[in-house]
XYZ file of C-alpha atoms in Angstrom:
311
model
C -73.350 104.759 3.472
C -71.106 102.988 0.960
C -67.589 102.389 2.236
C -64.828 103.750 0.014
C -62.056 101.162 -0.101
C -58.436 102.187 -0.351
C -56.470 101.201 -3.440
C -54.060 98.296 -2.838
C -50.457 99.049 -3.803
C -48.748 97.235 -6.716
C -51.689 94.843 -6.899
C -50.872 93.427 -10.356
C -47.280 92.747 -9.338
C -48.421 91.115 -6.084
C -50.692 88.733 -7.984
C -48.018 87.943 -10.580
C -45.340 87.142 -8.011
C -47.670 85.087 -5.802
C -48.384 82.926 -8.887
C -51.812 81.961 -7.565
C -52.686 78.255 -7.536
C -56.507 78.035 -7.841
C -56.814 75.338 -5.160
C -54.031 76.714 -2.973
C -53.870 78.182 0.516
C -52.631 81.758 0.864
C -52.013 83.991 3.858
C -52.391 87.762 3.819
C -50.531 88.721 6.974
C -51.620 92.361 6.804
C -55.216 92.186 5.630
C -56.127 95.872 6.020
C -59.440 96.519 4.276
C -58.929 93.486 2.061
C -57.804 94.991 -1.252
C -54.990 92.562 -2.007
C -56.970 89.664 -0.517
C -59.922 90.338 -2.815
C -57.682 90.155 -5.866
C -56.103 86.917 -4.630
C -59.480 85.287 -3.962
C -60.753 86.246 -7.412
C -57.966 84.114 -8.904
C -58.859 81.054 -6.835
C -61.338 78.223 -7.251
C -63.987 77.339 -4.676
C -61.464 74.891 -3.198
C -58.902 77.605 -2.513
C -58.527 79.369 0.809
C -57.180 82.700 2.018
C -56.342 83.301 5.678
C -56.180 86.981 6.557
C -54.445 88.361 9.658
C -54.788 91.834 11.133
C -54.216 93.196 14.631
C -56.513 96.137 13.879
C -60.096 95.137 14.704
C -61.557 98.058 12.737
C -59.690 97.066 9.580
C -60.640 93.422 10.053
C -64.343 94.280 10.255
C -64.117 96.251 7.009
C -62.327 93.356 5.288
C -64.881 90.828 6.526
C -67.695 92.805 4.901
C -65.730 93.315 1.698
C -64.861 89.626 1.357
C -68.171 88.182 2.593
C -69.095 87.091 -0.950
C -66.271 84.522 -0.881
C -67.893 82.636 1.995
C -65.846 79.841 3.563
C -62.854 80.582 1.292
C -61.904 83.587 3.441
C -60.809 82.977 7.033
C -60.176 85.939 9.338
C -57.751 86.117 12.257
C -57.616 89.025 14.704
C -53.973 88.610 15.651
C -50.451 89.469 14.569
C -48.876 87.628 11.660
C -46.030 86.499 13.925
C -48.429 83.822 15.192
C -48.959 82.387 11.711
C -47.627 78.946 12.673
C -50.051 78.553 15.600
C -53.085 79.381 13.496
C -52.069 77.174 10.590
C -51.799 74.301 13.054
C -55.214 75.234 14.462
C -56.705 75.205 10.951
C -54.925 71.915 10.116
C -52.923 73.579 7.340
C -49.461 72.079 7.062
C -48.052 74.212 4.249
C -49.209 77.287 2.353
C -48.689 78.317 -1.268
C -48.070 81.975 -0.622
C -47.589 84.658 2.018
C -48.196 88.376 1.482
C -46.967 91.094 3.846
C -47.936 94.712 3.133
C -45.989 96.470 5.866
C -46.356 99.765 7.675
C -49.371 101.882 8.507
C -52.504 101.685 6.363
C -54.399 104.538 4.727
C -57.322 103.755 7.037
C -55.115 104.193 10.093
C -53.702 107.460 8.761
C -56.988 108.949 7.584
C -59.777 107.550 9.724
C -58.602 105.791 12.860
C -57.865 108.953 14.919
C -54.997 107.229 16.696
C -52.182 109.696 16.170
C -50.369 107.972 13.311
C -50.140 111.186 11.273
C -48.307 114.346 12.287
C -50.665 116.303 10.024
C -53.596 115.833 12.415
C -53.990 116.781 16.064
C -55.001 113.551 17.791
C -54.240 111.635 20.947
C -50.766 110.075 20.976
C -51.836 106.465 20.558
C -50.197 104.794 17.530
C -51.339 101.291 18.508
C -52.381 99.054 15.650
C -53.710 96.607 18.234
C -55.947 98.530 20.620
C -55.736 95.733 23.198
C -52.043 96.196 23.909
C -50.936 98.447 26.764
C -47.905 100.270 25.311
C -48.906 103.308 23.266
C -47.293 106.412 21.815
C -48.175 108.476 24.882
C -46.216 106.115 27.142
C -43.177 106.190 24.847
C -43.104 109.987 24.604
C -43.907 110.689 28.258
C -42.121 107.916 30.165
C -39.057 106.806 28.185
C -35.673 108.131 29.274
C -33.990 110.738 27.074
C -31.390 108.199 25.896
C -34.135 105.702 25.006
C -36.003 108.280 22.953
C -32.864 109.347 21.098
C -32.084 105.703 20.363
C -35.588 105.087 18.979
C -35.503 108.186 16.780
C -32.109 107.200 15.374
C -32.523 103.426 15.136
C -36.117 103.330 13.911
C -36.420 106.735 12.252
C -32.846 107.354 11.069
C -33.305 110.908 12.340
C -30.069 112.911 12.474
C -31.473 115.323 15.078
C -32.477 112.452 17.378
C -30.608 113.592 20.484
C -31.755 117.185 20.196
C -35.398 116.205 19.721
C -35.248 113.775 22.647
C -33.819 116.495 24.889
C -36.580 118.941 23.944
C -39.268 116.322 24.580
C -37.952 115.581 28.071
C -37.743 119.300 28.876
C -41.267 119.908 27.572
C -42.877 117.042 29.482
C -41.420 118.363 32.750
C -43.792 121.304 32.298
C -46.813 119.251 31.233
C -47.580 115.877 29.617
C -47.369 115.651 25.834
C -50.838 114.260 25.177
C -51.445 114.901 21.477
C -49.689 114.731 18.142
C -50.068 118.495 17.849
C -48.127 119.028 21.069
C -45.422 116.644 19.873
C -45.184 118.430 16.521
C -44.717 121.786 18.232
C -42.040 120.279 20.458
C -40.137 118.907 17.452
C -40.530 122.232 15.628
C -38.803 123.995 18.513
C -35.842 121.614 18.319
C -34.768 121.580 14.675
C -34.376 123.966 11.708
C -37.497 124.594 9.644
C -35.920 123.307 6.407
C -35.677 119.793 7.891
C -39.125 119.840 9.479
C -41.324 117.644 7.252
C -38.817 114.816 6.904
C -37.847 114.969 10.568
C -41.464 114.826 11.711
C -42.072 111.799 9.489
C -39.010 110.068 10.935
C -39.868 110.864 14.555
C -43.421 109.564 14.151
C -42.128 106.493 12.315
C -39.703 105.742 15.133
C -42.388 105.964 17.813
C -44.818 103.856 15.766
C -42.251 101.120 15.162
C -41.406 101.029 18.873
C -45.055 100.855 19.933
C -45.937 98.054 17.506
C -42.619 96.158 17.610
C -42.715 96.225 13.818
C -39.156 95.323 12.872
C -38.816 92.437 15.305
C -42.186 91.087 14.185
C -40.990 91.256 10.581
C -37.805 89.333 11.386
C -39.850 86.695 13.204
C -42.379 86.110 10.436
C -39.666 85.928 7.769
C -38.025 83.088 9.700
C -41.354 81.342 10.198
C -42.173 81.657 6.499
C -39.544 79.019 5.776
C -41.411 76.585 8.026
C -44.865 77.158 6.546
C -44.270 77.684 2.807
C -44.665 74.658 0.560
C -42.018 73.796 -2.003
C -42.516 76.410 -4.720
C -44.550 78.610 -2.374
C -44.034 82.342 -2.736
C -43.444 85.128 -0.223
C -44.153 88.695 -1.341
C -43.293 91.673 0.870
C -44.215 95.322 0.332
C -42.107 97.738 2.380
C -42.250 101.514 2.649
C -38.982 102.568 4.254
C -35.349 101.521 4.127
C -35.315 99.707 7.483
C -38.012 97.243 6.434
C -36.603 96.827 2.948
C -33.106 96.131 4.279
C -34.384 93.405 6.608
C -36.274 91.699 3.771
C -33.410 92.038 1.289
C -30.823 90.663 3.715
C -33.062 87.769 4.753
C -33.803 86.761 1.162
C -30.150 86.978 0.179
C -29.014 85.030 3.216
C -31.465 82.183 2.624
C -30.821 82.111 -1.132
C -27.118 81.379 -0.635
C -25.481 78.034 0.071
C -24.010 78.489 3.533
C -22.576 76.470 6.388
C -24.262 77.061 9.718
C -22.091 78.079 12.653
C -21.071 75.024 14.651
C -22.051 72.693 11.815
C -20.193 69.434 11.221
C -20.359 70.012 7.472
C -17.071 70.405 5.641
C -16.461 73.423 3.366
C -17.268 71.327 0.301
C -20.605 70.288 1.819
C -22.682 73.492 1.779
C -26.290 73.565 2.883
C -29.005 73.797 0.242
C -30.460 77.285 -0.397
C -33.940 77.696 1.075
C -35.155 80.519 -1.175
C -34.908 81.559 -4.803
C -35.065 85.326 -5.193
C -37.606 86.431 -7.817
C -36.866 90.173 -7.696
C -33.262 90.982 -8.549
C -34.252 94.587 -7.865
C -37.420 95.545 -6.002
C -40.523 96.263 -8.049
C -41.781 99.823 -7.599
C -44.926 101.717 -8.660
C -44.958 103.415 -12.048
C -45.793 107.090 -12.534
C -49.454 106.344 -13.260
C -49.962 104.455 -10.003
C -48.153 107.120 -7.979
C -50.383 109.801 -9.509
C -53.506 107.808 -8.620
C -52.217 106.796 -5.178
C -49.432 109.121 -3.910
C -48.841 106.955 -0.826
C -47.581 104.199 -3.105
C -44.543 106.329 -3.991
C -42.138 104.760 -1.490
C -43.320 101.157 -1.940
C -40.821 98.427 -2.766
C -41.862 94.875 -3.540
C -39.545 91.921 -3.026
C -40.477 88.318 -3.707
C -38.905 84.902 -3.249
C -39.811 81.262 -3.786
C -39.345 78.455 -1.263
C -37.082 75.701 -2.520
C -36.480 72.338 -0.897
C -34.278 69.368 -1.630
């Protein structure tokens, strides 16, 4: 059976901002089924290389088949992008020409993985992108204290009914474990008004998923490491799908694009440090109406890009 690949989001903009060097080395930190990676590799010569990371073994296997025609140019890593520096050292790559991060949950994980990422399906409460890790959605929902749950729903989901939902979950699990997404949905439905339901469910599920996969902390870590691995003129392109991710990327880019004096530095006020990034997207790039019609999940995407600058 022929595999139907999902459409990569903002692919033309990704390629433009990465400014592909034919003989360069690029890292796709969120390989998925390889859509963006395929477009990057098509712009490269036989001397170029793409290193693709993904914690999801199923997605990685799909990408490996899709990109097999590129042979040695495509290198696959079953690990989280936070370990980018370790693998570049292992592959004897000192600096890279570009880094792509397409954040959040993939269409494959929502549609096919049966891991409880979507509140529109009744599946086991899993939500792990990496099936080897121990913490899953079931453990969060069934073992976290009420205050912890409320904090997750507010901090990671920006859910205004966080405390009320957390209270209902704790009361419900006293009667029986909450094993499936369907059970969780019914629990949330009993806690909040119907008019808020769809958005609240999306936020609750987002909060649990971010907690399980440590998504925001991983993002902060890889952004810092990008400064160590990008060559002068190297590009970083990040696709985010909710305000928490976008805010982290925006603030990081702005902070590293300014001339600042580090805390505790011996530099005088008239001796600022050199900016480390040049922002390429004054405002984030977003999908046009045509792309949204063809791929509705692209609707919330925001692309930010920056270029590494050195003295």
